[in-house]
């Protein structure tokens, strides 16, 4: 069965992908790039999940989900850059004044990795941005040169994954993750 990518509008499915096993745990919930630092750091325990519930109810939604049948198997955080911490990030440059969208997280559930799900997931993120009139989509993956990336840090994607989706390198960054430099990749939708 082919992977289907849909807007992330079902909180329980988003929670399956980015939520903790314990609702009161202080884990990412994919909020670190989505919210201003002060708000992100102030949220504790169940307040983090409730904030995600609010974001899922907004238009546009905070990302997309990949499904294998009825099973949610992937997540991509994608939103207008202006509404993310990348709007103020000193390590990730601003290329121009376009109202670009950012893809900051690509995640595939354990047990489903190695099946290429990341490719339709990234395509679905681009499709969501396009449907809202985005002139371009950016990602900030590691430039790992084919070397293995630790799974806990692979959420930003690799340059190869973005290139395969048609993105091209638009700029270097001063950001480093898991020992690899991050690059700014862009796909023009105009």
PDB file of C-alpha atoms in Angstrom:
ATOM      1  CA  UNK A   1       0.000   0.000   0.000  1.00  0.00           C
ATOM      2  CA  UNK A   2       1.444   3.427  -0.899  1.00  0.00           C
ATOM      3  CA  UNK A   3       2.255   5.972   1.782  1.00  0.00           C
ATOM      4  CA  UNK A   4      -0.351   8.741   2.018  1.00  0.00           C
ATOM      5  CA  UNK A   5       0.633  12.148   3.410  1.00  0.00           C
ATOM      6  CA  UNK A   6      -2.047  14.358   4.981  1.00  0.00           C
ATOM      7  CA  UNK A   7      -2.080  17.665   6.867  1.00  0.00           C
ATOM      8  CA  UNK A   8      -1.469  17.165  10.600  1.00  0.00           C
ATOM      9  CA  UNK A   9      -4.969  17.903  11.875  1.00  0.00           C
ATOM     10  CA  UNK A  10      -5.501  14.896  14.188  1.00  0.00           C
ATOM     11  CA  UNK A  11      -3.889  15.569  17.559  1.00  0.00           C
ATOM     12  CA  UNK A  12      -3.688  11.901  18.571  1.00  0.00           C
ATOM     13  CA  UNK A  13      -1.744  11.077  15.400  1.00  0.00           C
ATOM     14  CA  UNK A  14       0.653  13.984  15.953  1.00  0.00           C
ATOM     15  CA  UNK A  15       1.098  12.807  19.554  1.00  0.00           C
ATOM     16  CA  UNK A  16       1.956   9.316  18.278  1.00  0.00           C
ATOM     17  CA  UNK A  17       4.823  10.810  16.304  1.00  0.00           C
ATOM     18  CA  UNK A  18       6.215  13.552  18.557  1.00  0.00           C
ATOM     19  CA  UNK A  19       4.700  13.038  22.001  1.00  0.00           C
ATOM     20  CA  UNK A  20       6.240  11.223  24.956  1.00  0.00           C
ATOM     21  CA  UNK A  21       5.127   7.915  26.417  1.00  0.00           C
ATOM     22  CA  UNK A  22       4.357   9.812  29.643  1.00  0.00           C
ATOM     23  CA  UNK A  23       2.150  12.888  29.035  1.00  0.00           C
ATOM     24  CA  UNK A  24       3.927  14.835  31.816  1.00  0.00           C
ATOM     25  CA  UNK A  25       7.439  14.369  30.354  1.00  0.00           C
ATOM     26  CA  UNK A  26       9.330  17.436  29.169  1.00  0.00           C
ATOM     27  CA  UNK A  27      10.222  16.322  25.662  1.00  0.00           C
ATOM     28  CA  UNK A  28      10.403  18.285  22.421  1.00  0.00           C
ATOM     29  CA  UNK A  29       6.910  17.710  20.938  1.00  0.00           C
ATOM     30  CA  UNK A  30       8.553  19.347  17.878  1.00  0.00           C
ATOM     31  CA  UNK A  31       8.112  22.753  19.502  1.00  0.00           C
ATOM     32  CA  UNK A  32      11.747  23.899  19.780  1.00  0.00           C
ATOM     33  CA  UNK A  33      11.794  25.511  16.329  1.00  0.00           C
ATOM     34  CA  UNK A  34       8.072  26.299  16.173  1.00  0.00           C
ATOM     35  CA  UNK A  35       7.791  28.554  19.232  1.00  0.00           C
ATOM     36  CA  UNK A  36       9.789  31.503  20.499  1.00  0.00           C
ATOM     37  CA  UNK A  37      12.522  30.253  22.848  1.00  0.00           C
ATOM     38  CA  UNK A  38      10.991  31.860  25.942  1.00  0.00           C
ATOM     39  CA  UNK A  39       7.610  30.180  25.391  1.00  0.00           C
ATOM     40  CA  UNK A  40       9.217  26.857  24.480  1.00  0.00           C
ATOM     41  CA  UNK A  41      11.318  26.801  27.658  1.00  0.00           C
ATOM     42  CA  UNK A  42       8.395  27.884  29.870  1.00  0.00           C
ATOM     43  CA  UNK A  43       6.136  24.998  28.826  1.00  0.00           C
ATOM     44  CA  UNK A  44       6.371  22.044  31.189  1.00  0.00           C
ATOM     45  CA  UNK A  45       4.786  18.614  31.360  1.00  0.00           C
ATOM     46  CA  UNK A  46       1.273  18.325  29.980  1.00  0.00           C
ATOM     47  CA  UNK A  47       1.262  22.004  28.929  1.00  0.00           C
ATOM     48  CA  UNK A  48       3.536  21.018  26.027  1.00  0.00           C
ATOM     49  CA  UNK A  49       0.988  18.589  24.607  1.00  0.00           C
ATOM     50  CA  UNK A  50      -1.830  21.079  25.126  1.00  0.00           C
ATOM     51  CA  UNK A  51       0.127  23.689  23.155  1.00  0.00           C
ATOM     52  CA  UNK A  52       0.536  21.187  20.305  1.00  0.00           C
ATOM     53  CA  UNK A  53      -3.214  20.485  20.477  1.00  0.00           C
ATOM     54  CA  UNK A  54      -3.778  24.242  19.920  1.00  0.00           C
ATOM     55  CA  UNK A  55      -1.362  24.318  16.975  1.00  0.00           C
ATOM     56  CA  UNK A  56      -3.037  21.295  15.357  1.00  0.00           C
ATOM     57  CA  UNK A  57      -6.377  23.141  15.486  1.00  0.00           C
ATOM     58  CA  UNK A  58      -4.949  26.181  13.672  1.00  0.00           C
ATOM     59  CA  UNK A  59      -4.928  26.901   9.960  1.00  0.00           C
ATOM     60  CA  UNK A  60      -2.423  26.183   8.556  1.00  0.00           C
ATOM     61  CA  UNK A  61      -1.640  23.052  10.556  1.00  0.00           C
ATOM     62  CA  UNK A  62       1.853  22.628  12.055  1.00  0.00           C
ATOM     63  CA  UNK A  63       2.959  19.978   9.574  1.00  0.00           C
ATOM     64  CA  UNK A  64       2.046  16.778   7.785  1.00  0.00           C
ATOM     65  CA  UNK A  65       1.721  13.122   8.728  1.00  0.00           C
ATOM     66  CA  UNK A  66       2.522  10.030   6.682  1.00  0.00           C
ATOM     67  CA  UNK A  67       0.172   7.052   6.860  1.00  0.00           C
ATOM     68  CA  UNK A  68       0.638   3.430   5.885  1.00  0.00           C
ATOM     69  CA  UNK A  69      -3.006   2.429   5.697  1.00  0.00           C
ATOM     70  CA  UNK A  70      -4.459   3.724   8.969  1.00  0.00           C
ATOM     71  CA  UNK A  71      -1.118   3.643  10.833  1.00  0.00           C
ATOM     72  CA  UNK A  72       0.651   6.971  11.256  1.00  0.00           C
ATOM     73  CA  UNK A  73       4.305   6.352  10.338  1.00  0.00           C
ATOM     74  CA  UNK A  74       5.869   9.782   9.776  1.00  0.00           C
ATOM     75  CA  UNK A  75       5.841  13.450  10.691  1.00  0.00           C
ATOM     76  CA  UNK A  76       7.231  16.586   9.056  1.00  0.00           C
ATOM     77  CA  UNK A  77       7.149  19.958  10.761  1.00  0.00           C
ATOM     78  CA  UNK A  78       6.523  22.652   8.135  1.00  0.00           C
ATOM     79  CA  UNK A  79       5.244  26.193   8.547  1.00  0.00           C
ATOM     80  CA  UNK A  80       5.922  29.754   7.371  1.00  0.00           C
ATOM     81  CA  UNK A  81       9.471  30.660   8.436  1.00  0.00           C
ATOM     82  CA  UNK A  82       8.139  33.919   9.921  1.00  0.00           C
ATOM     83  CA  UNK A  83       6.244  31.832  12.522  1.00  0.00           C
ATOM     84  CA  UNK A  84       9.302  29.793  13.553  1.00  0.00           C
ATOM     85  CA  UNK A  85      12.500  30.451  15.455  1.00  0.00           C
ATOM     86  CA  UNK A  86      14.320  30.431  12.090  1.00  0.00           C
ATOM     87  CA  UNK A  87      12.971  33.958  11.552  1.00  0.00           C
ATOM     88  CA  UNK A  88      15.382  35.111  14.269  1.00  0.00           C
ATOM     89  CA  UNK A  89      18.089  32.442  14.004  1.00  0.00           C
ATOM     90  CA  UNK A  90      21.576  33.946  13.638  1.00  0.00           C
ATOM     91  CA  UNK A  91      23.142  30.657  12.488  1.00  0.00           C
ATOM     92  CA  UNK A  92      20.681  30.002   9.656  1.00  0.00           C
ATOM     93  CA  UNK A  93      20.852  32.968   7.250  1.00  0.00           C
ATOM     94  CA  UNK A  94      17.958  34.647   5.539  1.00  0.00           C
ATOM     95  CA  UNK A  95      18.523  34.387   1.779  1.00  0.00           C
ATOM     96  CA  UNK A  96      16.039  37.081   0.729  1.00  0.00           C
ATOM     97  CA  UNK A  97      12.716  38.645   1.698  1.00  0.00           C
ATOM     98  CA  UNK A  98      10.441  35.909   0.300  1.00  0.00           C
ATOM     99  CA  UNK A  99       7.821  34.594   2.715  1.00  0.00           C
ATOM    100  CA  UNK A 100       9.307  31.100   2.583  1.00  0.00           C
ATOM    101  CA  UNK A 101       8.135  28.087   4.541  1.00  0.00           C
ATOM    102  CA  UNK A 102      10.557  26.005   6.617  1.00  0.00           C
ATOM    103  CA  UNK A 103      10.768  22.228   7.017  1.00  0.00           C
ATOM    104  CA  UNK A 104      12.613  21.592  10.284  1.00  0.00           C
ATOM    105  CA  UNK A 105      11.771  18.039  11.276  1.00  0.00           C
ATOM    106  CA  UNK A 106      11.396  14.774   9.353  1.00  0.00           C
ATOM    107  CA  UNK A 107      10.597  11.816  11.532  1.00  0.00           C
ATOM    108  CA  UNK A 108       9.761   8.199  10.710  1.00  0.00           C
ATOM    109  CA  UNK A 109       8.480   5.818  13.378  1.00  0.00           C
ATOM    110  CA  UNK A 110      10.738   2.992  14.526  1.00  0.00           C
ATOM    111  CA  UNK A 111       9.800  -0.195  12.716  1.00  0.00           C
ATOM    112  CA  UNK A 112       9.041   1.771   9.552  1.00  0.00           C
ATOM    113  CA  UNK A 113      12.486   3.231   8.852  1.00  0.00           C
ATOM    114  CA  UNK A 114      14.520   2.175   5.849  1.00  0.00           C
ATOM    115  CA  UNK A 115      11.452   2.028   3.581  1.00  0.00           C
ATOM    116  CA  UNK A 116      11.901   5.448   1.981  1.00  0.00           C
ATOM    117  CA  UNK A 117       8.984   7.051   3.845  1.00  0.00           C
ATOM    118  CA  UNK A 118      10.981  10.263   4.271  1.00  0.00           C
ATOM    119  CA  UNK A 119      10.655  11.006   0.535  1.00  0.00           C
ATOM    120  CA  UNK A 120       6.834  11.151   0.297  1.00  0.00           C
ATOM    121  CA  UNK A 121       6.860  12.871   3.703  1.00  0.00           C
ATOM    122  CA  UNK A 122       9.050  15.713   2.413  1.00  0.00           C
ATOM    123  CA  UNK A 123       6.996  15.890  -0.801  1.00  0.00           C
ATOM    124  CA  UNK A 124       3.848  16.177   1.327  1.00  0.00           C
ATOM    125  CA  UNK A 125       5.392  19.022   3.339  1.00  0.00           C
ATOM    126  CA  UNK A 126       6.158  20.847   0.080  1.00  0.00           C
ATOM    127  CA  UNK A 127       2.604  20.196  -1.164  1.00  0.00           C
ATOM    128  CA  UNK A 128       1.141  21.674   2.034  1.00  0.00           C
ATOM    129  CA  UNK A 129       3.287  24.802   1.697  1.00  0.00           C
ATOM    130  CA  UNK A 130       2.361  25.107  -1.989  1.00  0.00           C
ATOM    131  CA  UNK A 131      -1.356  24.799  -1.169  1.00  0.00           C
ATOM    132  CA  UNK A 132      -1.010  27.852   1.105  1.00  0.00           C
ATOM    133  CA  UNK A 133       0.745  29.887  -1.589  1.00  0.00           C
ATOM    134  CA  UNK A 134       4.330  29.568  -0.354  1.00  0.00           C
ATOM    135  CA  UNK A 135       6.760  30.980  -2.940  1.00  0.00           C
ATOM    136  CA  UNK A 136       9.520  28.644  -1.733  1.00  0.00           C
ATOM    137  CA  UNK A 137      10.286  26.006   0.887  1.00  0.00           C
ATOM    138  CA  UNK A 138      13.526  25.775   2.843  1.00  0.00           C
ATOM    139  CA  UNK A 139      15.138  23.013   4.848  1.00  0.00           C
ATOM    140  CA  UNK A 140      18.253  23.062   7.009  1.00  0.00           C
ATOM    141  CA  UNK A 141      19.647  19.519   6.788  1.00  0.00           C
ATOM    142  CA  UNK A 142      23.077  18.234   7.681  1.00  0.00           C
ATOM    143  CA  UNK A 143      25.645  17.967   4.910  1.00  0.00           C
ATOM    144  CA  UNK A 144      26.922  14.576   6.000  1.00  0.00           C
ATOM    145  CA  UNK A 145      28.588  13.513   2.755  1.00  0.00           C
ATOM    146  CA  UNK A 146      26.986  10.082   3.026  1.00  0.00           C
ATOM    147  CA  UNK A 147      28.325   9.413   6.542  1.00  0.00           C
ATOM    148  CA  UNK A 148      25.952   7.871   9.086  1.00  0.00           C
ATOM    149  CA  UNK A 149      23.988  10.377  11.156  1.00  0.00           C
ATOM    150  CA  UNK A 150      22.961   9.466  14.709  1.00  0.00           C
ATOM    151  CA  UNK A 151      19.205   8.773  14.661  1.00  0.00           C
ATOM    152  CA  UNK A 152      18.511  11.236  17.472  1.00  0.00           C
ATOM    153  CA  UNK A 153      19.973  14.004  15.294  1.00  0.00           C
ATOM    154  CA  UNK A 154      18.703  12.798  11.905  1.00  0.00           C
ATOM    155  CA  UNK A 155      15.425  14.686  12.321  1.00  0.00           C
ATOM    156  CA  UNK A 156      16.724  17.647  10.274  1.00  0.00           C
ATOM    157  CA  UNK A 157      17.251  15.398   7.253  1.00  0.00           C
ATOM    158  CA  UNK A 158      20.287  15.107   5.030  1.00  0.00           C
ATOM    159  CA  UNK A 159      21.338  17.193   2.086  1.00  0.00           C
ATOM    160  CA  UNK A 160      20.857  14.138  -0.166  1.00  0.00           C
ATOM    161  CA  UNK A 161      17.194  13.720   0.869  1.00  0.00           C
ATOM    162  CA  UNK A 162      16.491  17.377   0.060  1.00  0.00           C
ATOM    163  CA  UNK A 163      18.396  17.222  -3.242  1.00  0.00           C
ATOM    164  CA  UNK A 164      16.406  14.159  -4.256  1.00  0.00           C
ATOM    165  CA  UNK A 165      13.240  16.226  -3.663  1.00  0.00           C
ATOM    166  CA  UNK A 166      14.466  18.956  -6.011  1.00  0.00           C
ATOM    167  CA  UNK A 167      15.911  21.354  -3.432  1.00  0.00           C
ATOM    168  CA  UNK A 168      19.208  23.097  -4.184  1.00  0.00           C
ATOM    169  CA  UNK A 169      21.774  24.564  -1.831  1.00  0.00           C
ATOM    170  CA  UNK A 170      21.020  28.254  -1.338  1.00  0.00           C
ATOM    171  CA  UNK A 171      23.515  29.077   1.427  1.00  0.00           C
ATOM    172  CA  UNK A 172      25.948  27.769   3.978  1.00  0.00           C
ATOM    173  CA  UNK A 173      25.060  28.176   7.644  1.00  0.00           C
ATOM    174  CA  UNK A 174      27.122  28.407  10.810  1.00  0.00           C
ATOM    175  CA  UNK A 175      24.929  25.748  12.437  1.00  0.00           C
ATOM    176  CA  UNK A 176      26.415  22.331  13.197  1.00  0.00           C
ATOM    177  CA  UNK A 177      24.448  19.280  14.312  1.00  0.00           C
ATOM    178  CA  UNK A 178      25.950  15.930  15.352  1.00  0.00           C
ATOM    179  CA  UNK A 179      29.317  17.137  14.069  1.00  0.00           C
ATOM    180  CA  UNK A 180      28.013  17.911  10.579  1.00  0.00           C
ATOM    181  CA  UNK A 181      27.512  21.361   9.062  1.00  0.00           C
ATOM    182  CA  UNK A 182      23.969  22.299   8.177  1.00  0.00           C
ATOM    183  CA  UNK A 183      23.174  23.852   4.814  1.00  0.00           C
ATOM    184  CA  UNK A 184      20.216  25.907   3.705  1.00  0.00           C
ATOM    185  CA  UNK A 185      18.388  24.044   0.933  1.00  0.00           C
ATOM    186  CA  UNK A 186      15.611  25.712  -1.026  1.00  0.00           C
ATOM    187  CA  UNK A 187      12.909  24.685  -3.469  1.00  0.00           C
ATOM    188  CA  UNK A 188      11.418  27.544  -5.484  1.00  0.00           C
ATOM    189  CA  UNK A 189       7.670  27.086  -6.025  1.00  0.00           C
ATOM    190  CA  UNK A 190       7.065  30.151  -8.205  1.00  0.00           C
TER     191      UNK A 190
END
